[in-house]
Coordinates of C-alpha atoms and ligand atoms in Angstrom, one line a residue:
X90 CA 10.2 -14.4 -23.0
X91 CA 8.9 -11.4 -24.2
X92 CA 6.6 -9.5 -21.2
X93 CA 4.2 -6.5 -22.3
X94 CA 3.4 -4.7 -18.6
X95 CA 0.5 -2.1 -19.1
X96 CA 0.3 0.6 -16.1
X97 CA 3.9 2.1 -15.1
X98 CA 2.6 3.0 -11.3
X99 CA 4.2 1.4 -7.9
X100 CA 3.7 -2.0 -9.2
X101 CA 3.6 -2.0 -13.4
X102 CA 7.4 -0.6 -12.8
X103 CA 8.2 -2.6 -10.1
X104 CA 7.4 -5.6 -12.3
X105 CA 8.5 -4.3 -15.4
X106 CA 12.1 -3.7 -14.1
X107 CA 12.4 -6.7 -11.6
X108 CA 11.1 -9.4 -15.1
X109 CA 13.7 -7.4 -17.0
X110 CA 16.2 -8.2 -14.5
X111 CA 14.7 -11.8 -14.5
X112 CA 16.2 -11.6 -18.2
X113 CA 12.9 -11.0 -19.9
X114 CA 12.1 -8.2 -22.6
X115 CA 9.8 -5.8 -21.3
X116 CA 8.1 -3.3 -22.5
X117 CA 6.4 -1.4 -20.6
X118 CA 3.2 0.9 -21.3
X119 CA 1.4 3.7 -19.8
X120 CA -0.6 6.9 -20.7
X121 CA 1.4 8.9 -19.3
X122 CA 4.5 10.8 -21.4
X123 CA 6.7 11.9 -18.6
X124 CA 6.4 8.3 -17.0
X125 CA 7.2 6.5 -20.1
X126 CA 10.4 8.7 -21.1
X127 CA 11.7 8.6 -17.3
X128 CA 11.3 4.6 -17.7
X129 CA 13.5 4.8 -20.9
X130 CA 16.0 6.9 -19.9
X131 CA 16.6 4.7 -17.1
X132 CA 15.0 7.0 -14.0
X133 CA 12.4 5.7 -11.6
X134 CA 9.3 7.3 -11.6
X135 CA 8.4 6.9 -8.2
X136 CA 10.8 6.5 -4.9
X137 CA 11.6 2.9 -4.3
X138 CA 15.1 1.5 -2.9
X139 CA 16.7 -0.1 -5.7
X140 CA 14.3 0.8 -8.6
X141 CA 16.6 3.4 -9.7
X142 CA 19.3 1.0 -10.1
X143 CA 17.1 -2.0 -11.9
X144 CA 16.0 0.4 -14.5
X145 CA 19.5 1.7 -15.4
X146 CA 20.7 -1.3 -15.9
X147 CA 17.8 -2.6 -18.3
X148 CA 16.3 0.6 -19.9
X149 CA 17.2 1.2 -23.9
X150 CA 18.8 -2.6 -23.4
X151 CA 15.8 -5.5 -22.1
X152 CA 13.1 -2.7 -20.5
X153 CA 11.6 -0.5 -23.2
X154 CA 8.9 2.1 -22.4
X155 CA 6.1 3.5 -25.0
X156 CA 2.9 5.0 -24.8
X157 CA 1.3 2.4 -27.9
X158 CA -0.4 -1.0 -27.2
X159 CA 1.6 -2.1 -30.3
X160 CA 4.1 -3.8 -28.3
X161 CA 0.6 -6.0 -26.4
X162 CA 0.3 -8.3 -29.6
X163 CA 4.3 -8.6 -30.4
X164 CA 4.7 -10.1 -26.8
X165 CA 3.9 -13.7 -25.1
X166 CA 2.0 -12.4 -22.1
X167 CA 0.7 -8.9 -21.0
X168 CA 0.2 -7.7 -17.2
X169 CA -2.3 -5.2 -16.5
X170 CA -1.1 -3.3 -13.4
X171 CA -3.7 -0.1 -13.9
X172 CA -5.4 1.6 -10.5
X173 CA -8.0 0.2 -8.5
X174 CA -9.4 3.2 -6.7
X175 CA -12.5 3.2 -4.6
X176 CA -16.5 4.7 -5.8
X177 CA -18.0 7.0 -3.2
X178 CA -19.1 4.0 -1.5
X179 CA -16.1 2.0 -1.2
X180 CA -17.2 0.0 -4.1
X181 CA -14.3 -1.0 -6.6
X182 CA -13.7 1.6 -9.7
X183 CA -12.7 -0.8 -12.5
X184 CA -13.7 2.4 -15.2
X185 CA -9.3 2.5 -15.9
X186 CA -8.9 -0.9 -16.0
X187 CA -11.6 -1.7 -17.9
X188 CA -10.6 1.0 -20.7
X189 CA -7.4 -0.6 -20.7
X190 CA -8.1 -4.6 -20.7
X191 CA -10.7 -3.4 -23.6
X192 CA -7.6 -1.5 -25.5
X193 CA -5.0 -4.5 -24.8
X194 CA -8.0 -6.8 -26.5
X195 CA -8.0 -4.5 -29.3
X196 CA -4.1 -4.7 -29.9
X197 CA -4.6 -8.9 -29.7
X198 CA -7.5 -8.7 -31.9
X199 CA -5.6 -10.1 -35.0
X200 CA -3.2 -12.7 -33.0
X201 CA -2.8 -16.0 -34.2
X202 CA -1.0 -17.6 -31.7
X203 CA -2.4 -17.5 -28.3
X204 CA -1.7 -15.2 -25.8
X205 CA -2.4 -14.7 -22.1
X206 CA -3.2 -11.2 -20.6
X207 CA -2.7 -11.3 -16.4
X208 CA -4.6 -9.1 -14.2
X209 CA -1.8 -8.1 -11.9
X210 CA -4.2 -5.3 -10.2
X211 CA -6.2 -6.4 -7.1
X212 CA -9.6 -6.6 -8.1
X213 CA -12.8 -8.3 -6.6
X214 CA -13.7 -11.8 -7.0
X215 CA -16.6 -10.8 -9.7
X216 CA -14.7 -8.5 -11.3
X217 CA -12.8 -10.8 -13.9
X218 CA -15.4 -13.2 -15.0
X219 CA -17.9 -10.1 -14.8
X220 CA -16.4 -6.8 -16.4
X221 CA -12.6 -7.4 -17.0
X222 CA -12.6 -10.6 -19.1
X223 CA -16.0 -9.6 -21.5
X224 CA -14.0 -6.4 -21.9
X225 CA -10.8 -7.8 -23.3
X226 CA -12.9 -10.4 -25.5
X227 CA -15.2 -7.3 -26.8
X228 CA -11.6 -5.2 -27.8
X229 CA -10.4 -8.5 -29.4
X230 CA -13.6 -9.0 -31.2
X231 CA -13.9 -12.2 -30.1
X232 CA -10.7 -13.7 -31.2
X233 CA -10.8 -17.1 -29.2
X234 CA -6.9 -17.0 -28.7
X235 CA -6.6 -14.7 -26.3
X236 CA -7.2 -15.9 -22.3
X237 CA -7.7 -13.8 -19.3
X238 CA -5.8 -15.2 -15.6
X239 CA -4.9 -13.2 -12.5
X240 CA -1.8 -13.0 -10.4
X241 CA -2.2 -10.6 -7.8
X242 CA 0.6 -8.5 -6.2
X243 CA 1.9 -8.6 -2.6
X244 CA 4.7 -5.9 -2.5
X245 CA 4.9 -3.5 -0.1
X246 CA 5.5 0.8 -0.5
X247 CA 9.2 1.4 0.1
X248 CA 10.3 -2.5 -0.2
X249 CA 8.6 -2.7 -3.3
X250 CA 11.9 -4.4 -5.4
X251 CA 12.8 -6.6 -2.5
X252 CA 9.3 -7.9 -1.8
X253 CA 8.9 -8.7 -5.6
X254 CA 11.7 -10.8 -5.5
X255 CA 11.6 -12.7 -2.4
X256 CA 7.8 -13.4 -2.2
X257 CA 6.5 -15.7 0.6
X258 CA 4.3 -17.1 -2.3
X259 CA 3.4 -16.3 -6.4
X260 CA -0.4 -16.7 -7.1
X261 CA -1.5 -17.9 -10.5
X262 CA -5.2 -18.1 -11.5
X263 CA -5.8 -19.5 -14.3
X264 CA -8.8 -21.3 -16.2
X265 CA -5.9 -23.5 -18.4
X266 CA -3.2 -25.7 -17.7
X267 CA -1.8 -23.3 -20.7
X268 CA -2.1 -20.6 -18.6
X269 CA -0.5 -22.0 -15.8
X270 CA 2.6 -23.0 -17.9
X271 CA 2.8 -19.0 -19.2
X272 CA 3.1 -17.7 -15.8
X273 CA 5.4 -20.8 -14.6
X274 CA 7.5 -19.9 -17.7
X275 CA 7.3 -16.1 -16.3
X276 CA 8.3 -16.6 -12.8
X277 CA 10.7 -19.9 -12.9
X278 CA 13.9 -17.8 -12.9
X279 CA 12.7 -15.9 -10.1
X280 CA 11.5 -19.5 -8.5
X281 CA 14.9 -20.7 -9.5
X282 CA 16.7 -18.0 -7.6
X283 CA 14.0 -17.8 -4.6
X284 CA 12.0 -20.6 -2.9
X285 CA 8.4 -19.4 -2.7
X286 CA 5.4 -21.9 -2.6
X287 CA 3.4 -21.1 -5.8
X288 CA -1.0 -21.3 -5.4
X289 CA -2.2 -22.8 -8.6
X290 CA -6.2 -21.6 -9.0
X291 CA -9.2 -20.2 -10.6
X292 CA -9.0 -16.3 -11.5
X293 CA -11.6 -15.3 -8.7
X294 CA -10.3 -17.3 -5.8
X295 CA -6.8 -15.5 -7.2
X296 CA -8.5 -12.2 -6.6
X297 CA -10.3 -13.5 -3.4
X298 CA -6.9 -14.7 -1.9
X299 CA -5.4 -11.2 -2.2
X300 CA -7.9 -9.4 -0.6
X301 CA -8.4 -11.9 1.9
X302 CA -4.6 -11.1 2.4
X303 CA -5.2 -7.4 2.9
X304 CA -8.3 -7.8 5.1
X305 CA -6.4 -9.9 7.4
X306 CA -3.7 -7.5 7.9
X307 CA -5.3 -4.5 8.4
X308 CA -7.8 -6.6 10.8
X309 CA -5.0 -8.1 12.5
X310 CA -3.4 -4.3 13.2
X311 CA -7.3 -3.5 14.3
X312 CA -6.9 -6.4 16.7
X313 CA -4.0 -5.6 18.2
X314 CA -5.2 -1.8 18.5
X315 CA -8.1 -2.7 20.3
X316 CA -6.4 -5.2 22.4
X317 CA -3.7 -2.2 22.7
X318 CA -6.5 0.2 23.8
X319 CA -7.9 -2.3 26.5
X320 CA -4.0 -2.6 27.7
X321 CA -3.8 1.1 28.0
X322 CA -7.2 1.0 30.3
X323 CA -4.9 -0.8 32.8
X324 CA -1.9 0.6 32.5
X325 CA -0.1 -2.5 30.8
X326 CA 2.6 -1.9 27.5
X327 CA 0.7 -3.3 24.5
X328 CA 3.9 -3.6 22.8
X329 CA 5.3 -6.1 26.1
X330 CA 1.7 -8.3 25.8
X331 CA 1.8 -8.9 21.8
X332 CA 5.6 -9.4 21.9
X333 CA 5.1 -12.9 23.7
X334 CA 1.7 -13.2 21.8
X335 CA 3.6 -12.9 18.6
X336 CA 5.8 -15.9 19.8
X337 CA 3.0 -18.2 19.2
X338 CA 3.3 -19.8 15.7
X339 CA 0.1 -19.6 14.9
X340 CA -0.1 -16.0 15.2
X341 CA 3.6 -14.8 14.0
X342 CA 5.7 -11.5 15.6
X343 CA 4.8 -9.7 12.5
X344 CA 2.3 -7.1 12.2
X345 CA 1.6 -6.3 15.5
X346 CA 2.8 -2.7 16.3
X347 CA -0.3 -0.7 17.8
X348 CA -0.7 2.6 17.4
X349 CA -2.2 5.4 15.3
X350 CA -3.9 2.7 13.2
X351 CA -3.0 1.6 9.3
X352 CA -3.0 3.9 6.1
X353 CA -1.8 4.0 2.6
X354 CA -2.8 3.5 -1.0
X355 CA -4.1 -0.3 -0.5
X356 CA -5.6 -1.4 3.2
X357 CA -8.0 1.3 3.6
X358 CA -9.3 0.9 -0.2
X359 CA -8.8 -2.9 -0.7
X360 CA -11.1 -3.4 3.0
X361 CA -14.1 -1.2 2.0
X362 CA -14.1 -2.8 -1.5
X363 CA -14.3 -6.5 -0.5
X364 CA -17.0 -5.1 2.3
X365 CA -18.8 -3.7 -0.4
X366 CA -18.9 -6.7 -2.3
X367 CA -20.1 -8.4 -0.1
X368 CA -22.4 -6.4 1.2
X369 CA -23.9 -6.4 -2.6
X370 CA -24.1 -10.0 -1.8
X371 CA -26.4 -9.3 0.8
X372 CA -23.4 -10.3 3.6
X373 CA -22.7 -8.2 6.1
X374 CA -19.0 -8.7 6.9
X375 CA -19.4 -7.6 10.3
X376 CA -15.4 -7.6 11.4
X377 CA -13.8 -6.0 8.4
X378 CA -16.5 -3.3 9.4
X379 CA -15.3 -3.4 13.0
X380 CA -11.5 -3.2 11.4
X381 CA -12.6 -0.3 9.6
X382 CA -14.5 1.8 12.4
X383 CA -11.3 1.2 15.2
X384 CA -8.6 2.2 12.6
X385 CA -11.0 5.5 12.9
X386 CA -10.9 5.7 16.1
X387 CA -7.5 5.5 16.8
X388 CA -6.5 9.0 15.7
X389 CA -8.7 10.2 17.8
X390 CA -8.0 9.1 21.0
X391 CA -4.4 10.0 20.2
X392 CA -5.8 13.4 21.0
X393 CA -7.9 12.4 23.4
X394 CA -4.8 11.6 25.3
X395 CA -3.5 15.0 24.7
X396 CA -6.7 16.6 25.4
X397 CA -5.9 15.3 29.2
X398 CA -2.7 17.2 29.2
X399 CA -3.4 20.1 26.6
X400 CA -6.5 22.2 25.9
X401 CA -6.4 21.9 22.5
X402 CA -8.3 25.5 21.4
X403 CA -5.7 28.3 20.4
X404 CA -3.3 25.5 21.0
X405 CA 0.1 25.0 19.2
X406 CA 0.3 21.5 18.2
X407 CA 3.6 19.7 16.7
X408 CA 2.4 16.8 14.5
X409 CA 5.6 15.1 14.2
X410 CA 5.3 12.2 10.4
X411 CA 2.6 12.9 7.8
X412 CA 3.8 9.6 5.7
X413 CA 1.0 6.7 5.6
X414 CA 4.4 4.9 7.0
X415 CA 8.2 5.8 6.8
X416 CA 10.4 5.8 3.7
X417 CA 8.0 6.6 1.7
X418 CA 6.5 10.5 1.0
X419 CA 3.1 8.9 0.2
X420 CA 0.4 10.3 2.1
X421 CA -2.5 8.6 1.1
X422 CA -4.9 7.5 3.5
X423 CA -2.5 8.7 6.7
X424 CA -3.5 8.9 9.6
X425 CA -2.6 12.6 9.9
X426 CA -4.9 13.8 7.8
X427 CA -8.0 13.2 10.4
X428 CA -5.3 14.1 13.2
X429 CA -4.9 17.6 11.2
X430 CA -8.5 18.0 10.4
X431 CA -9.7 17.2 14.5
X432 CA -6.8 19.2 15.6
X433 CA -8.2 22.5 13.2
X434 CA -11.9 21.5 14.3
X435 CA -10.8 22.1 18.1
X436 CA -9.3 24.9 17.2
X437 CA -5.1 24.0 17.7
X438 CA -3.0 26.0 15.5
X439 CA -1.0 22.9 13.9
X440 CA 2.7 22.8 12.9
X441 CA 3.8 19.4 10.9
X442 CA 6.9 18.2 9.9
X443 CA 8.0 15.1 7.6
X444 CA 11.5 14.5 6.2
X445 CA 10.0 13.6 2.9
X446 CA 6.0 14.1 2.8
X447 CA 5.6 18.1 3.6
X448 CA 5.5 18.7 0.1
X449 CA 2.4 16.2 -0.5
X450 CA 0.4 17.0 2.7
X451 CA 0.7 20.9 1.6
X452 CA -1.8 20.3 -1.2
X453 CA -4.2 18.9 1.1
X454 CA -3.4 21.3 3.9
X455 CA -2.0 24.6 2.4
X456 CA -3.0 27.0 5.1
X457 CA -1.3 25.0 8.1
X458 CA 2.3 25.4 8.9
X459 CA 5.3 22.9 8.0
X460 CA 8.8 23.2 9.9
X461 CA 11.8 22.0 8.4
X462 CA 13.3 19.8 10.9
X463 CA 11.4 18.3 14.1
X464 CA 13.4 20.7 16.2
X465 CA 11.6 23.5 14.5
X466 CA 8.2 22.1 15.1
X467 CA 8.9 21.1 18.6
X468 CA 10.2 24.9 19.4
X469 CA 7.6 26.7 21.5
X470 CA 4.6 24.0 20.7
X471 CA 2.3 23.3 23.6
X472 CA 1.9 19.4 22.5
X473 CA 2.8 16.8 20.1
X474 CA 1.5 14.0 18.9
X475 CA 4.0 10.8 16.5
X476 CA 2.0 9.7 13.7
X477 CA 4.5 8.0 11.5
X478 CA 7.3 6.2 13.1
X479 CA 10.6 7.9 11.5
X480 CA 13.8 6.3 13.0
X481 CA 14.9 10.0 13.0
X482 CA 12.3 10.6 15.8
X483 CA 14.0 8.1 18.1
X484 CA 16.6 10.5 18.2
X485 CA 14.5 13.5 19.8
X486 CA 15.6 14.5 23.4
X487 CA 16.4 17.7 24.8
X488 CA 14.3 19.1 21.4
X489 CA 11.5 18.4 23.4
X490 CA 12.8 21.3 26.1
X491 CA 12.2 24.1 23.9
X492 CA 8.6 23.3 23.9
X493 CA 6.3 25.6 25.7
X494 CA 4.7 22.5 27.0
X495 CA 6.9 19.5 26.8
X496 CA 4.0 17.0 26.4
X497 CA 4.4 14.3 23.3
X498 CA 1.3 11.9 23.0
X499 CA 3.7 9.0 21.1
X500 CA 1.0 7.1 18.3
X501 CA 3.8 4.9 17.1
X502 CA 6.3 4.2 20.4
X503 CA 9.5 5.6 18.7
X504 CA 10.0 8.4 21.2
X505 CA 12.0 7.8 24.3
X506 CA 10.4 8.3 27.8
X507 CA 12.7 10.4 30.2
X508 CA 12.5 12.9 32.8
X509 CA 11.2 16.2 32.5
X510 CA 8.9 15.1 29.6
X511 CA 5.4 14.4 29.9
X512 CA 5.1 11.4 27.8
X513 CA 1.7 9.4 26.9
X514 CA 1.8 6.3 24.7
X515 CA -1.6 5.5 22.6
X516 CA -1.6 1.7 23.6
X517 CA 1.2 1.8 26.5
Ligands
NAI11 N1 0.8 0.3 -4.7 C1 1.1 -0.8 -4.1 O1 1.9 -1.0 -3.2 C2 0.3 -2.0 -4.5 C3 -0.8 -1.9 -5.4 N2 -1.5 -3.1 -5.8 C4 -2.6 -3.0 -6.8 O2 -2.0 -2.8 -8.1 C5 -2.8 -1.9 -8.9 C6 -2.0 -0.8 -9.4 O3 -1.6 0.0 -8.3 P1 -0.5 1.1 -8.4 O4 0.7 0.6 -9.2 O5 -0.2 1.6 -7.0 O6 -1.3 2.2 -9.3 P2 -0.7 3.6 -9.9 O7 -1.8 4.6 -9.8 O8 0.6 4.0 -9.2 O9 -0.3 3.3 -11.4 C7 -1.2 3.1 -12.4 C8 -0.6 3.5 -13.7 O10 -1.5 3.1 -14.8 C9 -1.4 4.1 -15.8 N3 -2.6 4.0 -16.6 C10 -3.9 4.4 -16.4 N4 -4.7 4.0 -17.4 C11 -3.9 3.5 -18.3 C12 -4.2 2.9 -19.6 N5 -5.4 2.9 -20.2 N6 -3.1 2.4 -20.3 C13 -1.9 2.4 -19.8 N7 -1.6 2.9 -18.6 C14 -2.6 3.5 -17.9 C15 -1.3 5.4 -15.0 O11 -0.8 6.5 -15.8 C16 -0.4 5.0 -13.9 O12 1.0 5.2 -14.2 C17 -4.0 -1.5 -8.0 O13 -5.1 -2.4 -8.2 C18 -3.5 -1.7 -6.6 O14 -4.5 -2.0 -5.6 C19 -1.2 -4.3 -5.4 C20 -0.1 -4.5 -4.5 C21 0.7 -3.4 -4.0
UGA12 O1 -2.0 -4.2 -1.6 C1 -1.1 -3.5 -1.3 O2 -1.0 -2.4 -1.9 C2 -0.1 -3.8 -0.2 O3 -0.6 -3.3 1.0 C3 0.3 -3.4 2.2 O4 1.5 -2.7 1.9 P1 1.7 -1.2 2.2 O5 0.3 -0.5 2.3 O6 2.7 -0.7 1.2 O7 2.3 -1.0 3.7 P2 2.4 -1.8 5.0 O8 3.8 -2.0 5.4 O9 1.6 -3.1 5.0 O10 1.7 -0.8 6.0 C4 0.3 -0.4 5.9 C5 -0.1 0.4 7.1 O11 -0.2 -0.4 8.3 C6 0.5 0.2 9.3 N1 1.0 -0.8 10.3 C7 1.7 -1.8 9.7 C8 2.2 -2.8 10.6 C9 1.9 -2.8 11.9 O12 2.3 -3.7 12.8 N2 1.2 -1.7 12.4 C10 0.7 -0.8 11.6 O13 0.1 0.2 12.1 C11 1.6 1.1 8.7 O14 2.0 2.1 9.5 C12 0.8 1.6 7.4 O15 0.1 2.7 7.7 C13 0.6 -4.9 2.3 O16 1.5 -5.1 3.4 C14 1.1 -5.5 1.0 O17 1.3 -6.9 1.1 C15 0.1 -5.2 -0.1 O18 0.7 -5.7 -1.4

């Protein structure tokens, strides 16, 4: 089959590669230059185990890259994997992927034969049948051939290639049994190769079912933080209790690691849109809000905790991970940013270190200080505080007794306890 993939971000070049590797042409499209001739000369744009390799393999040969919509009508199907960001008020921004479902409608305006364009981005339930769908039809000038469905993504930062493919489950909504065949004639080598159960619906529920997806994971992390925080109260591991929750079925070992609370490019944007939408529904989804307003909280009673050891004005404070999560150098939504920022209100003097984020967090933070190794930021500091749980900060021991303070307030339980070191875990 021939695959058109519009957006070249985290998940229009995870897609693109992995259906090329499916042994589907691809081309893939984007707006951006540098993207689109790193794509064809076989280098990942973005950091992602594996990636690199994929598009080696298939770029100049079954992955091709342009910056033209030419390639929309010469293909079967075209996935739109454009950016869903957030409004001021949570609310879904649909202004890019709008502009480009109306431009792939444009390119399909002459097609004869029909032809299927896939949202792939997570949008909310009105969004299709509302905005995205009357936007192709208006750039195809009403050519009755072409057919809007949805099959929302479920990869993850940093496993992005593996989750792809090995999903638990492929989503297709659809409003044809045509449809449905398309994206079955998509995915069957990858449902040849890999048993995942495949959800045959309507676009909206399609879009509803990924955000309920989202919503329950961050919620569940919320859960399990305020459960975590209520452990802490009586002095009882968090991390011992959910460990022989998680061995209930029904409730699964995954996804419970309290903590410092959940970050990145999707949870915190994907919860206040379907809030927001619902909300414009007049629905007030009263725990998303209560998932929201605890992953808030967490960062600061991380320094709450240090506050009982450390007076934090004029302090020196080692924040040790600025990554929304490790192996990635995303910082997006992490929770170090409102660390750094309440750390500078109270007047600390903050030193951060990352293996792979500094860089990122400098733009948002030019003026504080990054070390080069933990070590570094650990030397002299009169606290600490673990944001993002590096496997290299496992490792830290006597680093911690060139502190001028060995205190470390742990917000991910990576560091090990041991004498000498005043240790305080956020839900343990
Ligand atoms: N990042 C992730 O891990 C996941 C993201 N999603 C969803 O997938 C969607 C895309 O997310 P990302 O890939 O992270 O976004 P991204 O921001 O990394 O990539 C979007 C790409 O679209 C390009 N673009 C913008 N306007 C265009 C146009 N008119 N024509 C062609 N290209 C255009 C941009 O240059 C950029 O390369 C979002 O809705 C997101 O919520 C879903 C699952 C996982
Ligand atoms: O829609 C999306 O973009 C994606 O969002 C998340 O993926 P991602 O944000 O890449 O990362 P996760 O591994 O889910 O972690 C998200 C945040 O939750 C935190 N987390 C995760 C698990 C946990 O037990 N505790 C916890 O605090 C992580 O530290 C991180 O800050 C979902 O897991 C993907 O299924 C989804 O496709």
């Amino acid at each position: 089959m021939h695959i058109s993939v519009i957006g070249s971000g985290y998940v229009g070049t995870t897609v693109a590669a992995c259906f090329a590797d499916l042994g589907h042409e691809v081309t893939a499209i984007d707006i951006d230059e540098d993207v689109v001739d790193a794509l064809n000369e076989g280098r990942a744009p973005i950091d992602e185990p594996g990636l690199e390799e994929l598009l080696a393999t298939h770029a100049g040969d079954r992955l091709e890259a342009t910056t033209s919509y030419d390639a929309v009508p010469a293909s079967d199907v075209t996935f739109l994997a454009i950016g869903t960001p957030s409004n001021e008020d949570g609310s879904i921004d649909l202004t890019a992927l709008e502009a480009a479902a109306e431009a792939a409608g444009e390119a399909l305006a002459d097609k004869s034969e029909r032809h299927l364009v896939v949202i792939k981005s997570t949008v909310t339930p009105t969004s299709i049948g509302d905005v995205l769908e009357p936007a192709v039809r208006r750039g195809a000038n009403g050519n009755e051939n072409v057919e809007v469905g949805m099959n929302p993504e479920f990869l993850r930062e940093g496993s992005a290639v593996d989750d792809f493919l090995t999903p638990d489950k492929v989503v297709f909504g659809t409003d044809s049994e045509w449809a449905t065949e398309k994206l079955h004639a998509v995915f069957d080598p990858l449902l040849d190769e890999h048993d995942a159960d495949v959800v045959e619906t309507d676009p909206a529920t399609a879009s509803m079912i990924k955000y309920a997806n989202n919503a329950f994971l961050a919620s569940k992390i919320s859960l399990v933080n305020d459960i975590g925080n209520v452990c802490k109260e009586f002095g009882l591991d968090a991390y011992e209790v959910m460990a022989a929750v998680g061995l209930d079925d029904r409730i699964s070992e995954q996804f419970l690691r309290s903590g410092v609370g959940w970050g990145g490019s999707c949870f915190p944007k994907d919860v206040d849109a379907i809030v927001a939408a619902a909300r414009d529904e007049d629905y007030d989804p009263a725990l998303l809000e209560a998932a929201v307003e605890i992953n808030d909280r967490q960062p600061e009673r991380l320094l709450e905790l240090l506050e009982d050891h450390v007076d934090l004005a004029g302090a020196r404070v080692a924040v040790l991970g600025l990554a929304f999560k490790p192996q990635t150098d995303d910082i997006r939504n992490s929770r170090a940013i409102p660390t750094i920022e309440t750390l500078r209100d109270r007047g600390a003097e903050v030193v951060a270190y990352d293996p792979v984020a500094a860089d990122n967090m400098r733009e948002r933070f030019p003026e504080i200080e990054y070390a080069d190794s933990a070590a570094s930021a650990l030397e002299g500091a009169d606290g600490a505080v673990v944001v993002t749980d590096w496997d290299e900060f496992a490792a830290l021991d006597e680093e911690f007794d060139a502190m001028a303070d060995p205190v470390v307030v742990d917000g991910r339980r990576i560091v090990e306890r041991r004498d000498g070191l005043a240790y305080e875990g956020l839900t343990w």
